[in-house]
XYZ file of C-alpha atoms in Angstrom:
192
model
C 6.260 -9.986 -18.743
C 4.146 -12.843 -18.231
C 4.442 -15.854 -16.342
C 2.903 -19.093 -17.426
C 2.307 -22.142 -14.649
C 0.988 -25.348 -15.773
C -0.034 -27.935 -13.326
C 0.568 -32.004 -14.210
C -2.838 -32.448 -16.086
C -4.016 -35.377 -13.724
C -3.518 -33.161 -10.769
C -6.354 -33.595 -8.599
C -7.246 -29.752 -7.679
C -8.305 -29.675 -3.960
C -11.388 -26.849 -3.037
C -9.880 -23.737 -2.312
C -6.201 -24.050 -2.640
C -4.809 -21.050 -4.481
C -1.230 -20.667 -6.374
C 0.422 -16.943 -5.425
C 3.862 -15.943 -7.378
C 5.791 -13.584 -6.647
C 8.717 -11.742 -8.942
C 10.530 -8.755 -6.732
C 8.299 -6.699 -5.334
C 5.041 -7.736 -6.926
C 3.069 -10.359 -5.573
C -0.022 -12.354 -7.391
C -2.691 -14.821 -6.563
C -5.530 -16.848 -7.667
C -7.139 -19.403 -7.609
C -4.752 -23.485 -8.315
C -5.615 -24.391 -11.830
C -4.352 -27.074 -14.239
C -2.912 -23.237 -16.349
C -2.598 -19.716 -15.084
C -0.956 -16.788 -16.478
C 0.344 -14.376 -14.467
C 1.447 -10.712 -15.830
C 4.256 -8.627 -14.217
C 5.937 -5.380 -14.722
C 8.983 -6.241 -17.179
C 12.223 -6.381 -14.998
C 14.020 -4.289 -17.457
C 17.913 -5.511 -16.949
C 16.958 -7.560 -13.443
C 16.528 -10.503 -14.994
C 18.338 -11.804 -12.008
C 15.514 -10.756 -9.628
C 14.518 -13.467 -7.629
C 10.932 -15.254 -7.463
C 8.979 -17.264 -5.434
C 6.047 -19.942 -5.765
C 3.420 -20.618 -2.968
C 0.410 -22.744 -2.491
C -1.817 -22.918 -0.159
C -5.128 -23.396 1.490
C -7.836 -21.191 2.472
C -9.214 -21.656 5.727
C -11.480 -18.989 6.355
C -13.037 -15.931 4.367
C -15.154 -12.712 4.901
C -16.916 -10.615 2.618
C -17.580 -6.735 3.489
C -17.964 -3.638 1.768
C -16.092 -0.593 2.223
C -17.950 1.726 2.720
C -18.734 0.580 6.333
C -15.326 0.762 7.578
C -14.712 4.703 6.212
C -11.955 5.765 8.527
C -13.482 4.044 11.217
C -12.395 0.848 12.634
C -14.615 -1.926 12.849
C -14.583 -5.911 14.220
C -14.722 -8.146 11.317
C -15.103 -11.804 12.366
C -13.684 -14.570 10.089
C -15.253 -18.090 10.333
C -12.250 -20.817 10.126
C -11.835 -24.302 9.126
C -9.083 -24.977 11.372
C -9.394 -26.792 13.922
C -9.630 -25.396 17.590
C -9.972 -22.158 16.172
C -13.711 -21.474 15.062
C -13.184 -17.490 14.460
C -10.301 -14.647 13.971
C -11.657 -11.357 14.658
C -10.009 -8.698 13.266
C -10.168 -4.881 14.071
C -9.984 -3.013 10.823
C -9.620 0.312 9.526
C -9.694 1.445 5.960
C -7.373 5.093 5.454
C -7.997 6.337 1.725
C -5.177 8.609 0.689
C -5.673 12.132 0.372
C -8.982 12.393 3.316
C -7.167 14.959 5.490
C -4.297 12.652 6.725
C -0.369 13.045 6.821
C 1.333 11.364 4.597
C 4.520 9.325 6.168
C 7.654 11.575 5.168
C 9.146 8.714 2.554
C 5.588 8.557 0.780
C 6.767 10.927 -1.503
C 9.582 8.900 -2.413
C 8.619 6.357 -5.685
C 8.975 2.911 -4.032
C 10.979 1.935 -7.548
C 13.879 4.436 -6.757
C 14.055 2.580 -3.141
C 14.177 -0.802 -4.574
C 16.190 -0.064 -7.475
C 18.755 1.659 -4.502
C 18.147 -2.012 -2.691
C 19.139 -3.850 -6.031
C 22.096 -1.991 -7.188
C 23.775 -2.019 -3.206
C 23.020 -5.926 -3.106
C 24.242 -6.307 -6.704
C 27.563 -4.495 -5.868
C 27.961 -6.930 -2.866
C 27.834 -9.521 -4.810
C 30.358 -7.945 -7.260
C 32.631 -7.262 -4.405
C 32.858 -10.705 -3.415
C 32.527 -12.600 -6.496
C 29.534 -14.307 -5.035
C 27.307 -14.962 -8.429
C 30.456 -16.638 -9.752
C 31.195 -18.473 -6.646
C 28.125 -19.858 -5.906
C 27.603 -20.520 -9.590
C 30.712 -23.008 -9.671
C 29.926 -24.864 -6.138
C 26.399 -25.719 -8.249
C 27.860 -27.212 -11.443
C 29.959 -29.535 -8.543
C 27.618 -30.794 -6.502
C 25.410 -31.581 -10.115
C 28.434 -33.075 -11.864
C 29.233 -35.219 -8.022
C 25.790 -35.599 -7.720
C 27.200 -36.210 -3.837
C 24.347 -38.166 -1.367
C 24.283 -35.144 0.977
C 24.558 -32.509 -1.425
C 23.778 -29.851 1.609
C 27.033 -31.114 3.203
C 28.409 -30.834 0.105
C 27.856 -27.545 -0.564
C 28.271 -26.638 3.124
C 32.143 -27.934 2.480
C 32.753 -26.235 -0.662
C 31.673 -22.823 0.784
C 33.748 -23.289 3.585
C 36.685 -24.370 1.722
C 36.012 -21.361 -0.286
C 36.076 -18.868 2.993
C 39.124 -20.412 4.140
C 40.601 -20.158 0.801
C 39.625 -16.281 0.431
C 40.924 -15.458 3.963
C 44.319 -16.977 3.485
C 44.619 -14.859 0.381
C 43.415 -11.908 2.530
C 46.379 -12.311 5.128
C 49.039 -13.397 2.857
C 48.799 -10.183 0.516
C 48.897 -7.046 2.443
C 46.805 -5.018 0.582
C 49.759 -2.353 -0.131
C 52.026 -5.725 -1.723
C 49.080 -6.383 -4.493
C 49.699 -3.276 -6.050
C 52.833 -2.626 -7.789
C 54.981 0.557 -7.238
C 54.446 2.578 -10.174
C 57.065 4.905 -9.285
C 59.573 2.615 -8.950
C 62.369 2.450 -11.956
C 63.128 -0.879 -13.341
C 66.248 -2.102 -12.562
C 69.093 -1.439 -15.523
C 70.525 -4.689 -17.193
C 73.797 -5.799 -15.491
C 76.436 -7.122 -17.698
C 78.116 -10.499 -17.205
C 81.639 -10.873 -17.719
């Protein structure tokens, strides 16, 4: 799947501000642009995964190699921008998979089989309670009332909503919604 973000074209770009998306579980970054393209794993039948935009500002770097941190943990001092706050310093430690050290007991576990367990338990909750469909109509009213405070808006609608669902809840015992199947309908009477 790929992602395209265009920026207006008389955007000024400020020095070292970077764009980062992120779709599910996968996160990118580079560098703000006036076009980027970002390419992600295809969400298959998630379309309705949720993503999120971020800008921002770098205020410090570092550059280091590797091979001096080799499972040993090292200061790494990172010169900032910011003001009152001249250097981080870090304590890092590089572990390369497969030099000697346990694994944690879930690492065998595919981190898609988690998240696609996280994504079909939310997606059920939202079945349960209708929520998608909900939410979906409290939307097209506050864009069709087009209200001043649409936050209150919304705020009242839900709650109207939650009032509504919980007087259903306590006027239907749950045996009542159900009708006796074994029951026999009643025979005609005849009216003299």
């Amino acid at each position: 799947m790929e992602i395209s973000l265009e920026a207006p074209r008389d955007l000024l770009l400020p020095k070292d501000t970077f764009v980062s998306l992120r779709i599910g579980d996968v996160q990118k970054q580079a560098r703000l642009a006036s076009s980027r393209t970002f390419r992600f794993p295809a969400p298959g039948d998630a379309m309705s995964v949720l993503g999120r935009i971020e800008v921002f500002k770098r205020v410090g770097h570092h550059a280091f190699s590797l091979e001096a941190f080799a499972d040993d943990a090292h200061g790494v001092a990172v010169p900032t921008e910011l003001p009152g706050l001249k250097m981080i310093d870090f304590n890092m430690k590089v572990k390369v998979p497969g030099s000697g050290e346990e694994q944690p007991k879930d690492a065998g576990e595919p981190k898609k089989k988690r998240n696609r367990a996280r994504v079909d338990a939310a997606t059920k909750y939202m079945a349960d309670f209708g929520l998608e469909e909900r939410l979906a109509e409290v939307m097209v009213e506050v864009l069709v009332a087009k209200p001043e405070n649409p936050f209150a808006f919304v705020a009242d609608k839900i709650q109207a909503l939650a009032e509504k669902v919980q007087a259903q809840k306590t006027a239907t015992p749950p045996d009542a919604a159900k009708p006796d199947e074994s029951a026999q309908p009643a025979a005609p009477q005849e009216v003299a």
